[in-house]
Short mmCIF file of C-alpha atoms in Angstrom, two decimals:
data_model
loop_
_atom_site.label_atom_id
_atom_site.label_comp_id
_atom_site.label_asym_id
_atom_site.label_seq_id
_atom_site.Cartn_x
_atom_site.Cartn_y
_atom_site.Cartn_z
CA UNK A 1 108.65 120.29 80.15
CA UNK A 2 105.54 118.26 80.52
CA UNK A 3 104.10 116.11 82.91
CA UNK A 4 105.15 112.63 83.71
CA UNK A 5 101.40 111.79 83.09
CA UNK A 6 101.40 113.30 79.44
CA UNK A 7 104.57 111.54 78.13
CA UNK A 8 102.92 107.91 77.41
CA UNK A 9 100.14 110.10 75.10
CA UNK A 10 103.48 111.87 74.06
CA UNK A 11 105.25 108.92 72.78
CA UNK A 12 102.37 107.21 71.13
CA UNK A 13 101.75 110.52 69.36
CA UNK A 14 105.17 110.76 67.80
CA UNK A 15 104.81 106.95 67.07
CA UNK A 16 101.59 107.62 65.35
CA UNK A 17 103.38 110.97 62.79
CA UNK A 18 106.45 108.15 62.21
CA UNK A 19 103.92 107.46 59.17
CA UNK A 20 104.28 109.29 56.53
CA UNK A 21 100.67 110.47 55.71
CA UNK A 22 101.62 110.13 51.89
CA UNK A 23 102.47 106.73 52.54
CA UNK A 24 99.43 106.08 53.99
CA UNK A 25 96.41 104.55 52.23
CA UNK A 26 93.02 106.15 52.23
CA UNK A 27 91.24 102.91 54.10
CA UNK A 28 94.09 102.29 56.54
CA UNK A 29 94.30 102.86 60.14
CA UNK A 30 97.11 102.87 62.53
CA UNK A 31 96.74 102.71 66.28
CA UNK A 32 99.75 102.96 67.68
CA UNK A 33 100.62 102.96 71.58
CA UNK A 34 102.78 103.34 74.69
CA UNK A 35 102.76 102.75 78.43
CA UNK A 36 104.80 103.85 81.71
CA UNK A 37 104.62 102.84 84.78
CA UNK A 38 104.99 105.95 87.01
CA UNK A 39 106.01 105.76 90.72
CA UNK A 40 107.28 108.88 93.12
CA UNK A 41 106.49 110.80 90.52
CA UNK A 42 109.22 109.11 88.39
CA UNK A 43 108.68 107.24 85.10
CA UNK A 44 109.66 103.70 85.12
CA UNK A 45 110.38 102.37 81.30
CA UNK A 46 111.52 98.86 80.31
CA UNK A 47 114.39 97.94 81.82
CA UNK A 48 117.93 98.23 80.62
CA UNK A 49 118.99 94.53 82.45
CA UNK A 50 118.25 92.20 85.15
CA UNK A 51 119.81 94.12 87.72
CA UNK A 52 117.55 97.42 86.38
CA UNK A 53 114.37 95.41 86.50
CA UNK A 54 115.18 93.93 90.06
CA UNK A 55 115.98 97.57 91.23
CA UNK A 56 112.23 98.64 89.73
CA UNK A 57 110.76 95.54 91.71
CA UNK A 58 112.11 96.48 95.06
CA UNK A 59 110.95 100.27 93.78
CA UNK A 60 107.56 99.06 93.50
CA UNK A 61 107.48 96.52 95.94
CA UNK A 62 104.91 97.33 98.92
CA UNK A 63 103.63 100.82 96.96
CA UNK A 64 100.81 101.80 94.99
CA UNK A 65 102.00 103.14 91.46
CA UNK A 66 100.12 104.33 88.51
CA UNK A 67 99.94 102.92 84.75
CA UNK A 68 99.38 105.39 81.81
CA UNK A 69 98.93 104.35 78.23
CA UNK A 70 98.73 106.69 75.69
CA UNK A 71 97.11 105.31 72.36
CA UNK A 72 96.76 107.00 69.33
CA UNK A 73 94.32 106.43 66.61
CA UNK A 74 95.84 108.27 63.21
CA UNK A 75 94.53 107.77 59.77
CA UNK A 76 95.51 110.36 56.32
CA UNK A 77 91.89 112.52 57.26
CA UNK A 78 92.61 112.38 61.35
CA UNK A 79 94.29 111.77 64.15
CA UNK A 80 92.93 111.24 68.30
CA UNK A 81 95.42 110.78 71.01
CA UNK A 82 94.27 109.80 74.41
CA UNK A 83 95.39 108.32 77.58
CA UNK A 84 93.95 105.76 80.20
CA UNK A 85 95.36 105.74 83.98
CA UNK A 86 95.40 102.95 86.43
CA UNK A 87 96.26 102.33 89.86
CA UNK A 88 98.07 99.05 90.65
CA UNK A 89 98.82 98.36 94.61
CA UNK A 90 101.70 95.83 95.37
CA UNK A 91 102.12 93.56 98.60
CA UNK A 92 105.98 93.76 100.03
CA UNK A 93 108.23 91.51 97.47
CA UNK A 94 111.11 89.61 98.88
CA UNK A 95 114.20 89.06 97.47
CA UNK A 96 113.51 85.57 96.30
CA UNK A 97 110.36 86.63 94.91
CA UNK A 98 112.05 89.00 92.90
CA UNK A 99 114.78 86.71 91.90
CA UNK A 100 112.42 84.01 90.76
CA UNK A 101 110.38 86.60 88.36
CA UNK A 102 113.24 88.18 86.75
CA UNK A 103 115.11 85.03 86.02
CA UNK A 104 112.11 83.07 84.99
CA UNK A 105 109.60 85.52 83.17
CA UNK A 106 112.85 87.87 81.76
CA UNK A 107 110.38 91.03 82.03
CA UNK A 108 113.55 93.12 79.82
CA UNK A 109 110.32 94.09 77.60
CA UNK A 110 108.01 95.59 80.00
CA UNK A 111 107.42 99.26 81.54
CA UNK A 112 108.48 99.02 85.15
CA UNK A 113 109.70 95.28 84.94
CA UNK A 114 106.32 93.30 85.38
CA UNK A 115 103.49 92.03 83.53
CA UNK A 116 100.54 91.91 85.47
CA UNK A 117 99.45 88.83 83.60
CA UNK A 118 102.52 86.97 84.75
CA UNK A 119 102.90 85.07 88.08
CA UNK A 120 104.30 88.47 89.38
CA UNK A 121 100.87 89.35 88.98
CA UNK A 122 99.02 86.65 90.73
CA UNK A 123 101.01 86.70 93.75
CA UNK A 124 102.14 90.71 94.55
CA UNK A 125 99.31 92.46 92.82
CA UNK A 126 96.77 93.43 95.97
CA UNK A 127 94.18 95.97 94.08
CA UNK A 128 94.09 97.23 90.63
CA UNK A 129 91.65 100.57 90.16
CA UNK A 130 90.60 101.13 87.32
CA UNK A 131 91.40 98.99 83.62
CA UNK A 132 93.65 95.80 84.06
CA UNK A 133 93.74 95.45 80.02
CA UNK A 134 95.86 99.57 80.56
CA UNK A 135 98.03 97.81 82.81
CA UNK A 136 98.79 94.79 80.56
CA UNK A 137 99.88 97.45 77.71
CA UNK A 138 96.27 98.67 76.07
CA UNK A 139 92.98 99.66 77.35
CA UNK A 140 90.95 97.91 75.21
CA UNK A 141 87.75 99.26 76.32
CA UNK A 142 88.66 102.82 75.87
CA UNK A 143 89.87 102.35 72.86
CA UNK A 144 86.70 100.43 71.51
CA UNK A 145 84.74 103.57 72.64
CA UNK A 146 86.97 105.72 70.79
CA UNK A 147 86.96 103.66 67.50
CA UNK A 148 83.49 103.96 67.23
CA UNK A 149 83.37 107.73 67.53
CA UNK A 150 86.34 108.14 65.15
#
């Protein structure tokens, strides 16, 4: 049983072994990685449809939540897993608001039904804390810091 904050490391672990060391070259690197957007203590994946991703909205909707990415860096000699959390604050959504994102930006593909890059983003996101590149799916800073101590 582990933490709802250790299962996006989790995930991109397990993504990371799906390579078959043998298989892998000397020179080749694999970064591999997954996110989750994690409300009431609940994880929010991608969802299933548009009524799942309209449910997640209204879930979100008007609350602070957190984002955690768990990236993995894995070559043959080693392998570094680590996570980045963020804090993303919505204003209230209304109905409409959440009608018009799901039919128009289909976010079927996306931990807890938004992109923050979208127009979802530019009109319900109040405060991010913390990396906006985590919350769009990959801390890129973090991870340049960690490529150049690998």
């Amino acid at each position: 049983n582990i933490s709802v904050f250790d299962v996006a490391p989790f995930l991109s672990l397990k993504k990371a072994r799906s390579f078959e060391d043998s298989e892998l070259p000397e020179n080749y690197m694999v970064i591999t990685a997954d996110t989750v957007v994690i409300v009431n203590d609940t994880i929010l994946g991608k969802p299933k449809d548009g009524e799942d991703a309209r449910k997640m909205l209204r879930l979100l909707s008007g609350k602070k939540h957190s984002v955690v990415t768990g990236v993995t860096i894995h070559t043959k000699e080693n392998t570094k897993t680590f996570s980045v959390s963020s804090k993303v604050s919505f204003d209230v959504l209304d109905d409409d608001e959440i009608e018009y994102y799901v039919n128009n930006f289909k976010p079927f593909d996306k931990a807890g039904s938004y992109g923050i890059q979208e127009w979802i983003g530019y009109i319900g996101v109040n405060s991010v804390e913390g990396s906006y590149f985590n919350v769009m799916g990959l801390p890129t800073q973090k991870l340049y810091q960690m490529l150049k101590r690998f």
